[in-house]
PDB file of C-alpha atoms in Angstrom:
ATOM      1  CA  UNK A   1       8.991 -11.225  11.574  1.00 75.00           C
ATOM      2  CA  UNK A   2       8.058  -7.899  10.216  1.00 85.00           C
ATOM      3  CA  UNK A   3       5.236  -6.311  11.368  1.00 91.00           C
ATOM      4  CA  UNK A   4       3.256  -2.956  11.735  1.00 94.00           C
ATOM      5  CA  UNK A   5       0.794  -1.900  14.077  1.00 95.00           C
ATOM      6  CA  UNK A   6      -1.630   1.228  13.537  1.00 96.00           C
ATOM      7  CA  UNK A   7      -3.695   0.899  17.099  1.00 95.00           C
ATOM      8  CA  UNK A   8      -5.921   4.235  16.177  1.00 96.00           C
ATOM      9  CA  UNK A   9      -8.712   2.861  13.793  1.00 95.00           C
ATOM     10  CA  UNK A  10     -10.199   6.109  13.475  1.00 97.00           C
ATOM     11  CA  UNK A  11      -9.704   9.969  14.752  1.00 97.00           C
ATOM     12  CA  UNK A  12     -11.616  12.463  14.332  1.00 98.00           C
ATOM     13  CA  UNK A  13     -10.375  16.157  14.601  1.00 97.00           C
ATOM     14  CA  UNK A  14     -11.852  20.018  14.278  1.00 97.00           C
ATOM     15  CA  UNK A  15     -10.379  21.461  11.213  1.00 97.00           C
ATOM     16  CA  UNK A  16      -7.126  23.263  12.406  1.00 97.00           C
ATOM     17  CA  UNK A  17      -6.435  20.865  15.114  1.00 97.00           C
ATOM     18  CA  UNK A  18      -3.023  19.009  15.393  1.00 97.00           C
ATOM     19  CA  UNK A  19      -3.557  15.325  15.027  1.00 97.00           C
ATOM     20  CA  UNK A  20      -0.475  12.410  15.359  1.00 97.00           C
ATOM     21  CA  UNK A  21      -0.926   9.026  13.629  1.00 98.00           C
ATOM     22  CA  UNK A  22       1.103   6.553  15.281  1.00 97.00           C
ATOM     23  CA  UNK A  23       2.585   3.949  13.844  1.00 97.00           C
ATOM     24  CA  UNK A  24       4.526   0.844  15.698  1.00 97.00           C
ATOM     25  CA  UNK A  25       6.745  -1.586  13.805  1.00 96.00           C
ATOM     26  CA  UNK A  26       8.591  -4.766  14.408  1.00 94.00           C
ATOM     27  CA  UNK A  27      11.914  -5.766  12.410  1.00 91.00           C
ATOM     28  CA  UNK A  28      14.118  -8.583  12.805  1.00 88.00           C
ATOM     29  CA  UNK A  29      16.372  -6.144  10.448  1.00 87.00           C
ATOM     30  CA  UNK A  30      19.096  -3.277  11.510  1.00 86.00           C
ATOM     31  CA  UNK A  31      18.550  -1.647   8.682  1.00 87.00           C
ATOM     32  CA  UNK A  32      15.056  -0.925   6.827  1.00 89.00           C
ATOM     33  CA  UNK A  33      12.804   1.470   5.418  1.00 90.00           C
ATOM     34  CA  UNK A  34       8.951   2.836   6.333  1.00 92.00           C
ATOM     35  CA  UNK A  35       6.791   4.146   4.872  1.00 93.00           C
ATOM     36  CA  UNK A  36       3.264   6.066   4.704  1.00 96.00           C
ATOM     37  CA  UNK A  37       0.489   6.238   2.225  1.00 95.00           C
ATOM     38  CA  UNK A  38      -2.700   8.128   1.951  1.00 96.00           C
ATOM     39  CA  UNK A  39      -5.976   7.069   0.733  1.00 95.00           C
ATOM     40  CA  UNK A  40      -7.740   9.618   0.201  1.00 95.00           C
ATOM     41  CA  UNK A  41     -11.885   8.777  -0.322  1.00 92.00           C
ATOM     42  CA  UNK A  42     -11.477   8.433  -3.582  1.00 90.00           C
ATOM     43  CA  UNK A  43      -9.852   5.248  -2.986  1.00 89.00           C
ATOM     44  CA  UNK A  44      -6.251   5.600  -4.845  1.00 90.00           C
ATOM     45  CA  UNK A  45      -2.907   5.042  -2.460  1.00 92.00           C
ATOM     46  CA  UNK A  46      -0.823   7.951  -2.277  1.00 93.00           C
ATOM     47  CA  UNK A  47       2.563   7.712  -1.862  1.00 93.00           C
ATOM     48  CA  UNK A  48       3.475  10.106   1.256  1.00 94.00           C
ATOM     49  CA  UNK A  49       6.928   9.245   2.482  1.00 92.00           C
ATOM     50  CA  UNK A  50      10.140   6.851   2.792  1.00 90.00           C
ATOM     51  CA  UNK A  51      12.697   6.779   5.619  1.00 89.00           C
ATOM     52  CA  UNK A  52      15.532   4.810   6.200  1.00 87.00           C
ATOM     53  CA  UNK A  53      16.499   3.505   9.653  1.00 86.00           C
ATOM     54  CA  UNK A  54      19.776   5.473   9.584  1.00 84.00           C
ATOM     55  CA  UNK A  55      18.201   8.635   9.510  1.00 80.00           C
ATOM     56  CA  UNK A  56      16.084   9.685  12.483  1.00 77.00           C
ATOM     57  CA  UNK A  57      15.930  13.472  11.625  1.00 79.00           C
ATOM     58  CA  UNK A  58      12.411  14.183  11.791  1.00 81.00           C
ATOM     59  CA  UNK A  59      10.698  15.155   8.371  1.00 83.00           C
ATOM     60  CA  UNK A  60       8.902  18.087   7.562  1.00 85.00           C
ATOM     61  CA  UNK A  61       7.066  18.489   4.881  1.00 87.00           C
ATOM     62  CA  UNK A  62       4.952  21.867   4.753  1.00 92.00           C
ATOM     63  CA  UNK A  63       1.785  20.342   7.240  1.00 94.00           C
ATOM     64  CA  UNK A  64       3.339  16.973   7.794  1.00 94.00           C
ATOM     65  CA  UNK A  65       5.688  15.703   9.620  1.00 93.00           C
ATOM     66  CA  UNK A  66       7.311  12.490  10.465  1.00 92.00           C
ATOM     67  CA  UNK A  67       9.122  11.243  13.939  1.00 91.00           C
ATOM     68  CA  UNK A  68      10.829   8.478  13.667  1.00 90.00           C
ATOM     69  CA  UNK A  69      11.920   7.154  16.811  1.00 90.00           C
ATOM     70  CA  UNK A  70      13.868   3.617  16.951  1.00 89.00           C
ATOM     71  CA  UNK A  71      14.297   3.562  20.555  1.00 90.00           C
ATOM     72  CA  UNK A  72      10.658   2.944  20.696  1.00 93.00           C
ATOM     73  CA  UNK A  73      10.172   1.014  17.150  1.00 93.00           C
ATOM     74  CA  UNK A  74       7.622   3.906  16.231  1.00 94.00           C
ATOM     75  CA  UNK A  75       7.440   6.242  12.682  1.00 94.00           C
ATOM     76  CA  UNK A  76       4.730   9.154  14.003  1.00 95.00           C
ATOM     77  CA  UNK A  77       2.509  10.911  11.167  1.00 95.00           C
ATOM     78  CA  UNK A  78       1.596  14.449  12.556  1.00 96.00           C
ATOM     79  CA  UNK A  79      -0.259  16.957  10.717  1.00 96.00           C
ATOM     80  CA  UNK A  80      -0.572  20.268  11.916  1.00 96.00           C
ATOM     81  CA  UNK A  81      -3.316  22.776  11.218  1.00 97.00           C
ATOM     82  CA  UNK A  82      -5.603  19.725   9.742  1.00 97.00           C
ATOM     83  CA  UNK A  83      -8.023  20.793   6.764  1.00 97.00           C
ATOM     84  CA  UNK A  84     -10.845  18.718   5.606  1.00 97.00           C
ATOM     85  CA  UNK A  85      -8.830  17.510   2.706  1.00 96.00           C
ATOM     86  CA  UNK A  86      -6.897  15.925   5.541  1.00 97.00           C
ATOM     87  CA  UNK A  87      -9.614  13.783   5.734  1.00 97.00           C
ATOM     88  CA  UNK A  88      -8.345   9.981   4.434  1.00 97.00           C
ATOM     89  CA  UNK A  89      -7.201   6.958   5.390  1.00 96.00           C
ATOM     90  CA  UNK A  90      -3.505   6.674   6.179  1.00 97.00           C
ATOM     91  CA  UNK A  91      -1.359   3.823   6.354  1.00 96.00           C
ATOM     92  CA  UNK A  92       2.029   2.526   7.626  1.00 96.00           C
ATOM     93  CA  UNK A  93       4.047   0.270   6.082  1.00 94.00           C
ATOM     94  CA  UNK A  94       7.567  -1.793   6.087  1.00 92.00           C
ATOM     95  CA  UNK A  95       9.064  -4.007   3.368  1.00 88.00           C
ATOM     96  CA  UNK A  96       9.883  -7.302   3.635  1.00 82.00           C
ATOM     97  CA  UNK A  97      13.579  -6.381   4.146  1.00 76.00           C
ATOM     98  CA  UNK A  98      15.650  -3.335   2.630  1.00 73.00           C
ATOM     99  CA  UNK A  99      16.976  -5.371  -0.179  1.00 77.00           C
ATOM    100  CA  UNK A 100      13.276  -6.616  -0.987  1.00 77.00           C
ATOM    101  CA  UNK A 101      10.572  -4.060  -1.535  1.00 84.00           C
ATOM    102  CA  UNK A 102       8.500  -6.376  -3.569  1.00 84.00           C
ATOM    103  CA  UNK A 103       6.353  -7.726  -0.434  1.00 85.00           C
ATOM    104  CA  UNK A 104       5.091  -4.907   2.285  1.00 87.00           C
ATOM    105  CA  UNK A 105       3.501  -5.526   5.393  1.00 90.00           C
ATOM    106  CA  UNK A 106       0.913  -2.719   5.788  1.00 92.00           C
ATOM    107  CA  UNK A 107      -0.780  -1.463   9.026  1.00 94.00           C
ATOM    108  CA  UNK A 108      -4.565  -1.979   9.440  1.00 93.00           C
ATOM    109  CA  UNK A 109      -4.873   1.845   8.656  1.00 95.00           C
ATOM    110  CA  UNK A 110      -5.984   4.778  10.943  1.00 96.00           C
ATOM    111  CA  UNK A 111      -9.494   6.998   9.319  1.00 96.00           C
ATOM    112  CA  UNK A 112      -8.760  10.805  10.183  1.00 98.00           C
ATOM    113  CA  UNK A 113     -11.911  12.245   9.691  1.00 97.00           C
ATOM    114  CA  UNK A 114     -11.705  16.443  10.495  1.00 97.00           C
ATOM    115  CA  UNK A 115     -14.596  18.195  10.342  1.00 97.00           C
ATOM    116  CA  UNK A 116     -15.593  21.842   9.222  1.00 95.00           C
TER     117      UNK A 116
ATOM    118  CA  UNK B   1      -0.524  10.291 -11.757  1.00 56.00           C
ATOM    119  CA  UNK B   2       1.572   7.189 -12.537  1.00 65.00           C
ATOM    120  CA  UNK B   3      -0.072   5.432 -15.604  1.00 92.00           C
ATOM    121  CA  UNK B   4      -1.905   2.859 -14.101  1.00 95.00           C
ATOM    122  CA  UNK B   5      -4.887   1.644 -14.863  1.00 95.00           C
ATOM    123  CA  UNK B   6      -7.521  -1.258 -13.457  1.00 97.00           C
ATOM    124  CA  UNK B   7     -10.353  -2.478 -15.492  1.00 96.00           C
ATOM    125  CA  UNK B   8     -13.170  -2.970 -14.313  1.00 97.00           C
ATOM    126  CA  UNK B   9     -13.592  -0.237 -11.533  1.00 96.00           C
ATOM    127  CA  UNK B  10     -16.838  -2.241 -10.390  1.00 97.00           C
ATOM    128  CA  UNK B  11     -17.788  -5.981 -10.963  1.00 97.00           C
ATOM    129  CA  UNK B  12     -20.320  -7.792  -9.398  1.00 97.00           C
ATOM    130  CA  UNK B  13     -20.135 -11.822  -9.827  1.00 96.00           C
ATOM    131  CA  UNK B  14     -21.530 -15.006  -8.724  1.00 97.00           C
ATOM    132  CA  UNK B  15     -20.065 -17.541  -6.742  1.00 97.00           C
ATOM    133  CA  UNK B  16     -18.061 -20.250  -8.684  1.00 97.00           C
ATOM    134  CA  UNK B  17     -17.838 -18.081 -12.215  1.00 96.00           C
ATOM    135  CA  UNK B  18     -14.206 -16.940 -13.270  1.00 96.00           C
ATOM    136  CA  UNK B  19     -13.079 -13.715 -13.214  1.00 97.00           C
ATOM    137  CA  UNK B  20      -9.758 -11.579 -14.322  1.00 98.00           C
ATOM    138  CA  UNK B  21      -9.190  -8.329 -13.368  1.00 98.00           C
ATOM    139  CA  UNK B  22      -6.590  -6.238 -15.410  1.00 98.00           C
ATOM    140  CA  UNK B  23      -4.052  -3.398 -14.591  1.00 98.00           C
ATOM    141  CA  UNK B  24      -2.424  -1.790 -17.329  1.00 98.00           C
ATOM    142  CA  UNK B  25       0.893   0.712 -16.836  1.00 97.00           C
ATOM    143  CA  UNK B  26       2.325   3.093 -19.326  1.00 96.00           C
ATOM    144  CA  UNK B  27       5.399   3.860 -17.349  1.00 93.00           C
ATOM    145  CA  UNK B  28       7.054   0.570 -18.405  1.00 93.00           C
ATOM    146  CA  UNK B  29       7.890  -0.348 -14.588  1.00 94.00           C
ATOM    147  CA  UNK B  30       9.482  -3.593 -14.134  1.00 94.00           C
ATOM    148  CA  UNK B  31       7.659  -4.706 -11.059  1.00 94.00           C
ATOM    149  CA  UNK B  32       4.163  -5.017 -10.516  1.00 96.00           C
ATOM    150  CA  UNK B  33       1.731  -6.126  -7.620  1.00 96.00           C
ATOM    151  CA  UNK B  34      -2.086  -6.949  -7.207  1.00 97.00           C
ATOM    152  CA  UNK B  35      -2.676  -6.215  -3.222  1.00 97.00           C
ATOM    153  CA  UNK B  36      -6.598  -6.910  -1.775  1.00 97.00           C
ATOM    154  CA  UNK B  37      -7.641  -4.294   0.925  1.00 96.00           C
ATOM    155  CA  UNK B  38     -10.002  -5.526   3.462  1.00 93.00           C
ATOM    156  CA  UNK B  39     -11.771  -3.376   6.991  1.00 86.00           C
ATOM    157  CA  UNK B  40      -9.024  -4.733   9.513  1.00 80.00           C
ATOM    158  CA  UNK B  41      -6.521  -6.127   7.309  1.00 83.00           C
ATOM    159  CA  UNK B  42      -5.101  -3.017   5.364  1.00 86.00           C
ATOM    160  CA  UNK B  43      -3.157  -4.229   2.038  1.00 92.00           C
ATOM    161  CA  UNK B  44      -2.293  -8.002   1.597  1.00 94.00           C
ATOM    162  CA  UNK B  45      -0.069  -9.179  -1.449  1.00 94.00           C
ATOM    163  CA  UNK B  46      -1.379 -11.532  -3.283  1.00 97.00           C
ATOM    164  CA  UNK B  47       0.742 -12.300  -6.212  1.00 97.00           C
ATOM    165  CA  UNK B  48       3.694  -9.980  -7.516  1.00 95.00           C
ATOM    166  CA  UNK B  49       5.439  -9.996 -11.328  1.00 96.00           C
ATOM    167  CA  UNK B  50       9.147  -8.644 -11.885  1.00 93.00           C
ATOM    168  CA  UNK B  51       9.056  -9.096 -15.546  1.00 93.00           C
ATOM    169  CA  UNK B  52       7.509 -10.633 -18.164  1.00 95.00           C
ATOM    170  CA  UNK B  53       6.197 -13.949 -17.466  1.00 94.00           C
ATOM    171  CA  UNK B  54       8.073 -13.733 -13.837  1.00 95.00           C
ATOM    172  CA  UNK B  55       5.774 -13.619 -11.297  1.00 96.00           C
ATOM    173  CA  UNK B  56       5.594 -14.943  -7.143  1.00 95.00           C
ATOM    174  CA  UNK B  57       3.340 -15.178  -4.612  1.00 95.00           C
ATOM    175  CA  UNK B  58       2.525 -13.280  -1.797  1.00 93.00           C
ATOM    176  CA  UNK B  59       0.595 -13.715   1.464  1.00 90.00           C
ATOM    177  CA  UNK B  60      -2.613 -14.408   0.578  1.00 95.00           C
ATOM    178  CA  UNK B  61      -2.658 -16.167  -3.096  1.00 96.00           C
ATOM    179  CA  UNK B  62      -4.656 -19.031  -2.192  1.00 96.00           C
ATOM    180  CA  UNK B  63      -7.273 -18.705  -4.690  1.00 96.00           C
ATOM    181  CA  UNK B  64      -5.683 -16.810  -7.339  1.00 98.00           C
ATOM    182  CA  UNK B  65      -3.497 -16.985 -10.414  1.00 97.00           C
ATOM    183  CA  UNK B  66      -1.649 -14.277 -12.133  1.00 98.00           C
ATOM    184  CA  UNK B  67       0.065 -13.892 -15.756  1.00 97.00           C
ATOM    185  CA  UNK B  68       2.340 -11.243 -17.184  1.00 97.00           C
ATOM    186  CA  UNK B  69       2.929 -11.827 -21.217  1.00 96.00           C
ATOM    187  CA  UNK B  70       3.478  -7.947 -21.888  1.00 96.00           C
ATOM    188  CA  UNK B  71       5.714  -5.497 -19.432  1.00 96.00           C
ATOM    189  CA  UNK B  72       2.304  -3.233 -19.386  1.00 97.00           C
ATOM    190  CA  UNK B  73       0.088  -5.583 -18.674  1.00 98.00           C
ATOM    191  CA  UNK B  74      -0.825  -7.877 -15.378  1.00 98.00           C
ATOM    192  CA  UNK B  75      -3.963  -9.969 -14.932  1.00 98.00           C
ATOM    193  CA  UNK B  76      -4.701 -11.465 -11.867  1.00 98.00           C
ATOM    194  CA  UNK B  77      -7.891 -14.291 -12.113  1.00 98.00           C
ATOM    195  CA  UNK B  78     -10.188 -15.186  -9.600  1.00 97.00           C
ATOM    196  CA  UNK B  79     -10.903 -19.536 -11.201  1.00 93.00           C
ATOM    197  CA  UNK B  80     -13.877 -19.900  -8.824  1.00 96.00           C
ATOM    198  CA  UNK B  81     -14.666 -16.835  -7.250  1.00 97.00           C
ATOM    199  CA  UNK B  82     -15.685 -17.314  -3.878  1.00 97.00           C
ATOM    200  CA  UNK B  83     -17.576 -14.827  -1.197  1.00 97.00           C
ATOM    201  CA  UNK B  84     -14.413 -14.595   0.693  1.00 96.00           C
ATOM    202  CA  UNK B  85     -12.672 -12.885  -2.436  1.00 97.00           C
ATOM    203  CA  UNK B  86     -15.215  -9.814  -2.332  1.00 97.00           C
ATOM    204  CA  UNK B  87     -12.443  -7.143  -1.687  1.00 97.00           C
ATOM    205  CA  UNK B  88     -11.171  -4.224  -3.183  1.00 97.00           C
ATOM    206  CA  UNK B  89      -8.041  -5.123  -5.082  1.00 98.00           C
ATOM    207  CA  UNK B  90      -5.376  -2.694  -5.972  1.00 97.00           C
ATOM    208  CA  UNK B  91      -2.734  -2.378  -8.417  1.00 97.00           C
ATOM    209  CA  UNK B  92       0.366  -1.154  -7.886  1.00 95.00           C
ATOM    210  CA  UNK B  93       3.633  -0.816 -10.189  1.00 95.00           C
ATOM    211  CA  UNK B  94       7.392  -0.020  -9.237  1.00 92.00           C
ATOM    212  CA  UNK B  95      10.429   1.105 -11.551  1.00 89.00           C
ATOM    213  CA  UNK B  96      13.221  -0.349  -9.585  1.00 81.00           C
ATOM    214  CA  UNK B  97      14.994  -1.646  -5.559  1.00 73.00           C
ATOM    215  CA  UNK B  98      14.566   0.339  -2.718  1.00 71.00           C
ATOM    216  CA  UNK B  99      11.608   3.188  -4.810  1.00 82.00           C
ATOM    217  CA  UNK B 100       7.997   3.453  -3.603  1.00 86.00           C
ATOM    218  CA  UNK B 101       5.135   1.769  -5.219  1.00 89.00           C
ATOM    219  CA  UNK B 102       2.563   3.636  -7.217  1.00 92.00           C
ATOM    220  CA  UNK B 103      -1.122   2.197  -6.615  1.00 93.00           C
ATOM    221  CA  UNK B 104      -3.802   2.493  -9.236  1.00 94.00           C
ATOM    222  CA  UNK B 105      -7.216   3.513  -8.037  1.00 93.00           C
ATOM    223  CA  UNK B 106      -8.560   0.058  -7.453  1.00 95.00           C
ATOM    224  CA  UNK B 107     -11.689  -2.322  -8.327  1.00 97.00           C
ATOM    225  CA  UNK B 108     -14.259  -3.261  -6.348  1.00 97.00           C
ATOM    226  CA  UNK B 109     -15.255  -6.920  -6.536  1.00 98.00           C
ATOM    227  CA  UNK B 110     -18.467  -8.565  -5.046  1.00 97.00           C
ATOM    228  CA  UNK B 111     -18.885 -12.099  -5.520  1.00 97.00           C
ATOM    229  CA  UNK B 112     -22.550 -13.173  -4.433  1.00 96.00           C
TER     230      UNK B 112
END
Protein backbone atom coordinates (compact mmCIF):
# COMPACT_ATOMS: atom_id res chain seq x y z
CA UNK A 1 0.00 0.00 0.00
CA UNK A 2 1.15 3.48 -0.59
CA UNK A 3 1.92 5.50 2.08
CA UNK A 4 3.75 8.71 3.37
CA UNK A 5 5.01 9.59 6.58
CA UNK A 6 5.97 13.31 7.68
CA UNK A 7 7.15 12.42 11.54
CA UNK A 8 8.09 16.37 12.22
CA UNK A 9 4.64 18.02 13.06
CA UNK A 10 6.16 21.22 13.56
CA UNK A 11 9.83 23.05 13.45
CA UNK A 12 10.60 26.00 14.31
CA UNK A 13 13.81 27.82 13.02
CA UNK A 14 15.77 31.45 13.42
CA UNK A 15 15.45 33.19 10.18
CA UNK A 16 18.65 32.18 8.18
CA UNK A 17 18.88 28.82 9.66
CA UNK A 18 19.02 25.60 7.47
CA UNK A 19 16.02 23.48 8.16
CA UNK A 20 15.33 19.66 6.39
CA UNK A 21 11.74 18.37 6.13
CA UNK A 22 11.77 14.77 5.94
CA UNK A 23 9.62 12.87 4.26
CA UNK A 24 9.30 8.78 4.35
CA UNK A 25 7.27 6.84 1.80
CA UNK A 26 6.10 3.36 1.19
CA UNK A 27 5.41 1.90 -2.48
CA UNK A 28 4.50 -1.41 -3.54
CA UNK A 29 5.60 0.27 -7.08
CA UNK A 30 9.27 0.35 -8.90
CA UNK A 31 8.48 3.15 -10.47
CA UNK A 32 6.55 6.38 -9.04
CA UNK A 33 6.53 9.92 -8.52
CA UNK A 34 6.62 12.44 -5.17
CA UNK A 35 5.84 15.19 -4.60
CA UNK A 36 5.77 18.45 -2.26
CA UNK A 37 3.34 21.23 -1.70
CA UNK A 38 3.32 24.35 0.32
CA UNK A 39 0.62 25.90 2.23
CA UNK A 40 1.42 28.87 2.90
CA UNK A 41 -1.03 30.69 5.88
CA UNK A 42 -3.11 31.82 3.58
CA UNK A 43 -4.37 28.45 3.14
CA UNK A 44 -3.92 27.73 -0.84
CA UNK A 45 -1.61 24.44 -1.85
CA UNK A 46 1.31 25.30 -3.73
CA UNK A 47 2.65 23.17 -6.05
CA UNK A 48 6.57 22.86 -5.13
CA UNK A 49 7.99 19.86 -6.90
CA UNK A 50 7.70 16.36 -8.85
CA UNK A 51 10.33 13.60 -9.04
CA UNK A 52 10.36 10.46 -10.59
CA UNK A 53 11.91 7.36 -9.00
CA UNK A 54 14.46 7.07 -11.83
CA UNK A 55 16.04 10.14 -11.10
CA UNK A 56 17.81 10.53 -7.76
CA UNK A 57 19.88 13.69 -8.70
CA UNK A 58 19.17 15.94 -5.99
CA UNK A 59 17.12 19.18 -6.94
CA UNK A 60 18.01 22.56 -6.46
CA UNK A 61 15.98 25.10 -6.78
CA UNK A 62 17.48 28.64 -5.70
CA UNK A 63 16.75 28.00 -1.50
CA UNK A 64 15.31 24.56 -1.89
CA UNK A 65 16.41 21.56 -2.38
CA UNK A 66 15.28 18.05 -2.66
CA UNK A 67 17.21 14.54 -1.71
CA UNK A 68 15.74 11.85 -2.81
CA UNK A 69 17.14 8.82 -1.51
CA UNK A 70 15.47 5.25 -2.43
CA UNK A 71 17.80 3.24 -0.50
CA UNK A 72 16.10 4.63 2.47
CA UNK A 73 12.40 5.26 0.89
CA UNK A 74 12.92 9.06 1.88
CA UNK A 75 12.32 12.52 -0.52
CA UNK A 76 14.15 15.33 1.99
CA UNK A 77 12.83 19.10 1.69
CA UNK A 78 15.81 21.38 2.77
CA UNK A 79 15.75 25.00 2.71
CA UNK A 80 18.68 26.90 3.24
CA UNK A 81 18.99 30.43 4.57
CA UNK A 82 15.11 30.20 5.83
CA UNK A 83 13.14 33.66 5.68
CA UNK A 84 9.93 34.24 7.41
CA UNK A 85 8.06 33.75 4.22
CA UNK A 86 9.40 30.25 4.72
CA UNK A 87 7.02 30.07 7.23
CA UNK A 88 4.03 27.38 5.96
CA UNK A 89 2.93 24.19 6.09
CA UNK A 90 4.58 21.69 3.78
CA UNK A 91 3.49 18.48 2.63
CA UNK A 92 4.62 15.19 1.00
CA UNK A 93 2.85 13.31 -1.21
CA UNK A 94 2.71 10.03 -3.63
CA UNK A 95 0.06 9.02 -6.17
CA UNK A 96 -1.78 6.15 -6.18
CA UNK A 97 0.55 4.63 -8.83
CA UNK A 98 2.52 6.42 -11.79
CA UNK A 99 -0.12 5.67 -14.28
CA UNK A 100 -2.86 7.12 -11.77
CA UNK A 101 -2.41 10.58 -10.38
CA UNK A 102 -6.04 11.03 -9.74
CA UNK A 103 -5.87 9.67 -5.95
CA UNK A 104 -2.70 10.98 -3.67
CA UNK A 105 -1.83 9.86 -0.42
CA UNK A 106 -0.58 12.99 1.43
CA UNK A 107 1.64 13.17 4.58
CA UNK A 108 0.13 14.58 7.82
CA UNK A 109 2.21 17.81 7.04
CA UNK A 110 5.25 19.33 8.92
CA UNK A 111 4.51 23.50 10.30
CA UNK A 112 7.97 25.37 9.76
CA UNK A 113 7.51 28.26 11.67
CA UNK A 114 11.01 30.71 11.44
CA UNK A 115 11.07 33.51 13.33
CA UNK A 116 12.57 37.14 12.89
CA UNK B 1 -2.74 31.40 -10.20
CA UNK B 2 -4.61 28.52 -11.88
CA UNK B 3 -8.32 29.63 -12.29
CA UNK B 4 -9.88 28.05 -9.58
CA UNK B 5 -12.30 29.12 -7.60
CA UNK B 6 -14.45 27.77 -4.30
CA UNK B 7 -17.60 29.38 -3.22
CA UNK B 8 -18.27 29.93 -0.25
CA UNK B 9 -14.81 30.71 1.43
CA UNK B 10 -16.72 30.44 4.92
CA UNK B 11 -20.04 28.59 5.80
CA UNK B 12 -21.29 27.87 8.98
CA UNK B 13 -24.30 25.16 9.12
CA UNK B 14 -26.37 23.11 11.32
CA UNK B 15 -26.39 19.61 11.78
CA UNK B 16 -28.73 17.61 9.40
CA UNK B 17 -29.28 20.74 6.72
CA UNK B 18 -27.78 20.16 3.11
CA UNK B 19 -25.08 21.81 1.84
CA UNK B 20 -23.03 22.12 -1.70
CA UNK B 21 -19.96 23.64 -1.99
CA UNK B 22 -18.78 24.74 -5.55
CA UNK B 23 -15.35 25.02 -7.38
CA UNK B 24 -15.30 26.63 -10.56
CA UNK B 25 -12.02 26.42 -13.15
CA UNK B 26 -11.34 28.56 -16.13
CA UNK B 27 -8.46 26.53 -17.37
CA UNK B 28 -10.79 23.88 -18.85
CA UNK B 29 -8.79 20.94 -16.98
CA UNK B 30 -10.19 17.61 -17.47
CA UNK B 31 -9.76 16.28 -14.00
CA UNK B 32 -10.95 17.62 -10.93
CA UNK B 33 -10.86 16.70 -7.10
CA UNK B 34 -12.59 17.91 -3.79
CA UNK B 35 -9.87 16.79 -0.95
CA UNK B 36 -10.92 17.64 3.06
CA UNK B 37 -7.83 18.70 5.19
CA UNK B 38 -8.02 17.83 8.76
CA UNK B 39 -5.02 18.54 12.03
CA UNK B 40 -3.40 14.93 11.68
CA UNK B 41 -4.80 13.73 8.57
CA UNK B 42 -3.28 16.12 5.83
CA UNK B 43 -5.44 15.87 2.43
CA UNK B 44 -8.03 12.99 2.01
CA UNK B 45 -9.89 12.49 -1.44
CA UNK B 46 -13.14 12.41 -1.26
CA UNK B 47 -14.68 12.20 -4.61
CA UNK B 48 -12.76 12.92 -8.01
CA UNK B 49 -14.45 13.86 -11.73
CA UNK B 50 -12.47 13.15 -15.12
CA UNK B 51 -15.06 14.66 -17.27
CA UNK B 52 -18.31 15.66 -17.51
CA UNK B 53 -20.68 13.68 -15.61
CA UNK B 54 -17.62 11.09 -14.81
CA UNK B 55 -16.84 11.13 -11.47
CA UNK B 56 -15.30 8.27 -8.56
CA UNK B 57 -14.75 8.05 -5.22
CA UNK B 58 -12.01 8.43 -3.09
CA UNK B 59 -11.03 7.55 0.49
CA UNK B 60 -13.25 9.16 2.50
CA UNK B 61 -16.74 9.74 0.48
CA UNK B 62 -18.93 8.33 2.97
CA UNK B 63 -21.20 11.14 3.38
CA UNK B 64 -20.91 12.93 0.25
CA UNK B 65 -22.10 13.16 -3.33
CA UNK B 66 -20.57 14.94 -6.20
CA UNK B 67 -21.87 16.08 -9.83
CA UNK B 68 -20.05 17.45 -12.84
CA UNK B 69 -22.71 18.70 -15.73
CA UNK B 70 -20.20 21.46 -17.10
CA UNK B 71 -16.15 20.82 -17.62
CA UNK B 72 -15.81 24.16 -15.28
CA UNK B 73 -17.84 23.32 -12.81
CA UNK B 74 -17.77 20.58 -9.74
CA UNK B 75 -20.12 20.53 -6.76
CA UNK B 76 -19.57 18.37 -4.07
CA UNK B 77 -22.88 18.17 -1.38
CA UNK B 78 -22.82 17.51 2.07
CA UNK B 79 -27.11 15.61 2.22
CA UNK B 80 -27.01 15.75 6.04
CA UNK B 81 -24.20 17.54 7.21
CA UNK B 82 -22.86 16.09 10.17
CA UNK B 83 -20.18 17.52 12.95
CA UNK B 84 -17.69 15.11 11.67
CA UNK B 85 -17.76 16.93 8.14
CA UNK B 86 -16.49 20.36 9.74
CA UNK B 87 -13.20 20.48 7.64
CA UNK B 88 -11.60 22.59 5.33
CA UNK B 89 -12.23 21.25 1.86
CA UNK B 90 -10.09 22.00 -1.08
CA UNK B 91 -10.38 22.04 -4.68
CA UNK B 92 -8.05 21.03 -6.90
CA UNK B 93 -8.01 20.68 -10.90
CA UNK B 94 -5.47 18.82 -13.30
CA UNK B 95 -4.97 19.16 -17.24
CA UNK B 96 -3.75 15.73 -17.96
CA UNK B 97 -1.54 11.93 -16.63
CA UNK B 98 1.42 12.17 -14.80
CA UNK B 99 1.04 16.72 -14.22
CA UNK B 100 0.62 18.20 -10.73
CA UNK B 101 -2.60 19.30 -9.30
CA UNK B 102 -3.47 22.92 -8.83
CA UNK B 103 -5.48 23.53 -5.42
CA UNK B 104 -7.87 26.41 -5.04
CA UNK B 105 -7.69 28.32 -1.80
CA UNK B 106 -10.25 26.31 0.07
CA UNK B 107 -13.61 26.70 2.26
CA UNK B 108 -14.01 26.41 5.60
CA UNK B 109 -17.05 24.46 6.75
CA UNK B 110 -18.48 24.25 10.38
CA UNK B 111 -21.40 22.22 10.89
CA UNK B 112 -22.85 22.84 14.53
Amino acid sequence: AQKVTQAQTEISVVEKEDVTLDCVYETRDTTYYLFWYKQPPSGELVFLIRRNSFDEQNEISGRYSWNFQKSTSSFNFTITASQVVDSAVYFCALPLDQYNFNKFYFGSGTKLNVKP
Amino acid sequence: DAGITQSPRHKVTETGTPVTLRCHQTENHRYMYWYRQDPGHGLRLIHYSYGVKDTDKGEVSDGYSVSRSKTEDFLLTLESATSSQTSVYFCAIRDRENTEAFFGQGTRLTVV
